[in-house]
Amino acid sequence: VLNQGSAKDNAAMKQDIRNSLAEIYKKMGNLEKAAVYYEQFSRGATGPKAKTAMNNAAILWIALGRSDEALKAYNVLDKTASEKEKIDHFYDKAEMYYQKKDFPRAIYNYDQFLRGGWRDALRCMRAMYTIGDIYAKKGQNGQAKAWFNKTLEFYKERGGKTGAKYAAQSKFWMTRK
């Protein structure tokens, strides 16, 4: 079927097939194959469809616990992402680095997320608390205290019910030190 049209038509049809296969595999629950086909589709596509496909791949890799593949997908996304999208990616990458216990990269990405503006109160509080927690685990109590204080200040200013867990954990740590 593919050889009957022009090379351009064949390439477009292959792209449509990759995207369709990704959707089919996702619906069947074969997330790994879906992620692979989304990545393949993204590499051959342009514009919003390419971004959506690569973002879908990143999310699936995260769901599969495959942070290395997810980080690669985010790095590809960052090449064409808007500033707002990059800020959100910093948070997602920080979470993965934290889970991998790559604490310097986790701190860097959380910090970049926080520098990008505080749109999501819960994510901001988790980022601040987690940076404090990392420093506490490393025995850098001065840095930990500063971040736990930031968490508490942010909670008082913007938290409401959101992030009460991180405020309570920060306060608990401060009472022990």
Short mmCIF file of C-alpha atoms in Angstrom, two decimals, residues 7-166:
data_model
loop_
_atom_site.label_atom_id
_atom_site.label_comp_id
_atom_site.label_asym_id
_atom_site.label_seq_id
_atom_site.Cartn_x
_atom_site.Cartn_y
_atom_site.Cartn_z
CA ALA A 7 7.48 9.39 -1.33
CA LYS A 8 5.88 12.37 0.40
CA ASP A 9 2.51 10.59 0.60
CA ASN A 10 4.20 7.45 1.94
CA ALA A 11 6.02 9.43 4.64
CA ALA A 12 2.78 11.11 5.71
CA MET A 13 1.01 7.75 5.80
CA LYS A 14 3.80 6.24 7.92
CA GLN A 15 3.42 9.12 10.34
CA ASP A 16 -0.34 8.57 10.57
CA ILE A 17 0.27 4.86 11.17
CA ARG A 18 2.77 5.58 13.97
CA ASN A 19 0.32 7.90 15.71
CA SER A 20 -2.53 5.41 15.27
CA LEU A 21 -0.41 2.57 16.62
CA ALA A 22 0.54 4.67 19.63
CA GLU A 23 -3.13 5.32 20.37
CA ILE A 24 -4.05 1.65 19.87
CA TYR A 25 -1.25 0.39 22.12
CA LYS A 26 -2.18 2.96 24.79
CA LYS A 27 -5.82 1.80 24.74
CA MET A 28 -4.67 -1.84 24.95
CA GLY A 29 -2.54 -1.02 27.97
CA ASN A 30 0.78 -1.67 26.24
CA LEU A 31 2.25 1.61 27.43
CA GLU A 32 5.82 0.82 26.46
CA LYS A 33 4.98 0.30 22.79
CA ALA A 34 2.69 3.33 22.88
CA ALA A 35 5.53 5.49 24.22
CA VAL A 36 7.91 4.21 21.53
CA TYR A 37 5.43 4.98 18.74
CA TYR A 38 4.65 8.42 20.17
CA GLU A 39 8.38 9.18 20.14
CA GLN A 40 8.72 7.93 16.57
CA PHE A 41 5.73 9.99 15.49
CA SER A 42 7.12 13.08 17.24
CA ARG A 43 10.47 12.80 15.49
CA GLY A 44 8.77 12.89 12.08
CA ALA A 45 6.11 15.49 12.90
CA THR A 46 6.25 19.23 13.41
CA GLY A 47 4.30 21.77 15.40
CA PRO A 48 1.79 21.04 18.15
CA LYS A 49 1.26 17.42 17.13
CA ALA A 50 4.96 16.68 17.60
CA LYS A 51 4.94 18.28 21.06
CA THR A 52 1.78 16.45 22.09
CA ALA A 53 3.18 13.12 20.99
CA MET A 54 6.50 13.61 22.81
CA ASN A 55 4.66 14.82 25.92
CA ASN A 56 2.48 11.69 25.77
CA ALA A 57 5.64 9.59 25.53
CA ALA A 58 7.17 11.34 28.55
CA ILE A 59 4.02 10.79 30.62
CA LEU A 60 3.90 7.12 29.66
CA TRP A 61 7.58 6.65 30.52
CA ILE A 62 6.89 8.19 33.93
CA ALA A 63 3.92 5.86 34.42
CA LEU A 64 6.18 2.94 33.58
CA GLY A 65 8.80 4.09 36.08
CA ARG A 66 11.32 4.68 33.30
CA SER A 67 12.66 8.05 34.32
CA ASP A 68 15.70 7.96 32.02
CA GLU A 69 13.46 7.70 28.95
CA ALA A 70 11.09 10.34 30.37
CA LEU A 71 14.00 12.73 30.98
CA LYS A 72 15.19 12.24 27.38
CA ALA A 73 11.67 13.01 26.15
CA TYR A 74 11.54 16.18 28.27
CA ASN A 75 14.93 17.27 26.92
CA VAL A 76 13.57 16.92 23.37
CA LEU A 77 10.42 18.82 24.37
CA ASP A 78 12.45 21.64 25.93
CA LYS A 79 14.01 22.44 22.53
CA THR A 80 10.67 23.73 21.23
CA ALA A 81 8.79 24.43 24.46
CA SER A 82 7.46 27.80 25.52
CA GLU A 83 8.89 29.32 28.70
CA LYS A 84 5.76 28.26 30.63
CA GLU A 85 6.12 24.69 29.39
CA LYS A 86 9.81 24.63 30.31
CA ILE A 87 8.97 25.77 33.84
CA ASP A 88 6.50 22.90 34.22
CA HIS A 89 9.12 20.50 32.83
CA PHE A 90 11.58 21.66 35.50
CA TYR A 91 9.17 20.43 38.17
CA ASP A 92 8.57 17.08 36.45
CA LYS A 93 12.30 16.56 35.92
CA ALA A 94 13.02 17.51 39.55
CA GLU A 95 10.58 14.85 40.73
CA MET A 96 12.32 12.21 38.64
CA TYR A 97 15.79 13.23 39.77
CA TYR A 98 14.59 13.15 43.38
CA GLN A 99 13.26 9.61 42.94
CA LYS A 100 16.60 8.61 41.39
CA LYS A 101 18.32 10.19 44.41
CA ASP A 102 20.22 12.56 42.10
CA PHE A 103 19.80 15.34 44.63
CA PRO A 104 21.94 18.08 43.02
CA ARG A 105 19.89 17.85 39.82
CA ALA A 106 16.66 17.64 41.80
CA ILE A 107 17.52 20.83 43.69
CA TYR A 108 18.56 22.61 40.49
CA ASN A 109 15.31 21.72 38.72
CA TYR A 110 13.10 22.55 41.72
CA ASP A 111 14.89 25.87 42.02
CA GLN A 112 14.42 26.63 38.33
CA PHE A 113 10.74 25.77 38.67
CA LEU A 114 10.37 28.14 41.61
CA ARG A 115 12.21 30.94 39.79
CA GLY A 116 9.73 30.60 36.95
CA GLY A 117 6.82 31.90 38.97
CA TRP A 118 4.50 30.48 41.55
CA ARG A 119 1.42 29.39 39.66
CA ASP A 120 0.66 26.11 41.40
CA ALA A 121 0.72 26.49 45.18
CA LEU A 122 0.91 22.76 45.93
CA ARG A 123 3.82 22.16 43.55
CA CYS A 124 5.63 25.21 44.94
CA MET A 125 5.23 24.00 48.50
CA ARG A 126 6.37 20.49 47.59
CA ALA A 127 9.41 21.92 45.76
CA MET A 128 10.39 24.11 48.73
CA TYR A 129 9.81 21.36 51.26
CA THR A 130 11.72 18.79 49.19
CA ILE A 131 14.73 21.07 48.80
CA GLY A 132 14.71 21.54 52.58
CA ASP A 133 14.38 17.80 53.10
CA ILE A 134 17.33 17.09 50.81
CA TYR A 135 19.51 19.55 52.71
CA ALA A 136 18.36 18.07 56.04
CA LYS A 137 19.28 14.56 54.89
CA LYS A 138 22.71 15.87 53.86
CA GLY A 139 23.18 17.41 57.32
CA GLN A 140 23.16 20.95 55.92
CA ASN A 141 20.81 22.21 58.59
CA GLY A 142 21.24 25.92 57.83
CA GLN A 143 20.11 25.42 54.24
CA ALA A 144 17.35 23.05 55.36
CA LYS A 145 16.04 25.58 57.88
CA ALA A 146 15.99 28.33 55.25
CA TRP A 147 13.92 26.19 52.87
CA PHE A 148 11.56 24.97 55.58
CA ASN A 149 11.03 28.62 56.59
CA LYS A 150 10.24 29.46 52.96
CA THR A 151 7.73 26.62 52.92
CA LEU A 152 6.04 27.96 56.06
CA GLU A 153 6.02 31.55 54.80
CA PHE A 154 4.54 30.48 51.49
CA TYR A 155 1.91 28.42 53.30
CA LYS A 156 0.88 31.40 55.41
CA GLU A 157 0.70 33.59 52.31
CA ARG A 158 -0.87 31.28 49.73
CA GLY A 159 -1.41 27.83 51.15
CA GLY A 160 -4.86 27.68 52.67
CA LYS A 161 -5.66 23.99 52.85
CA THR A 162 -3.28 23.37 49.98
CA GLY A 163 0.06 22.07 51.12
CA ALA A 164 -0.81 21.78 54.82
CA LYS A 165 1.14 18.52 54.86
CA TYR A 166 4.36 20.26 53.77
#
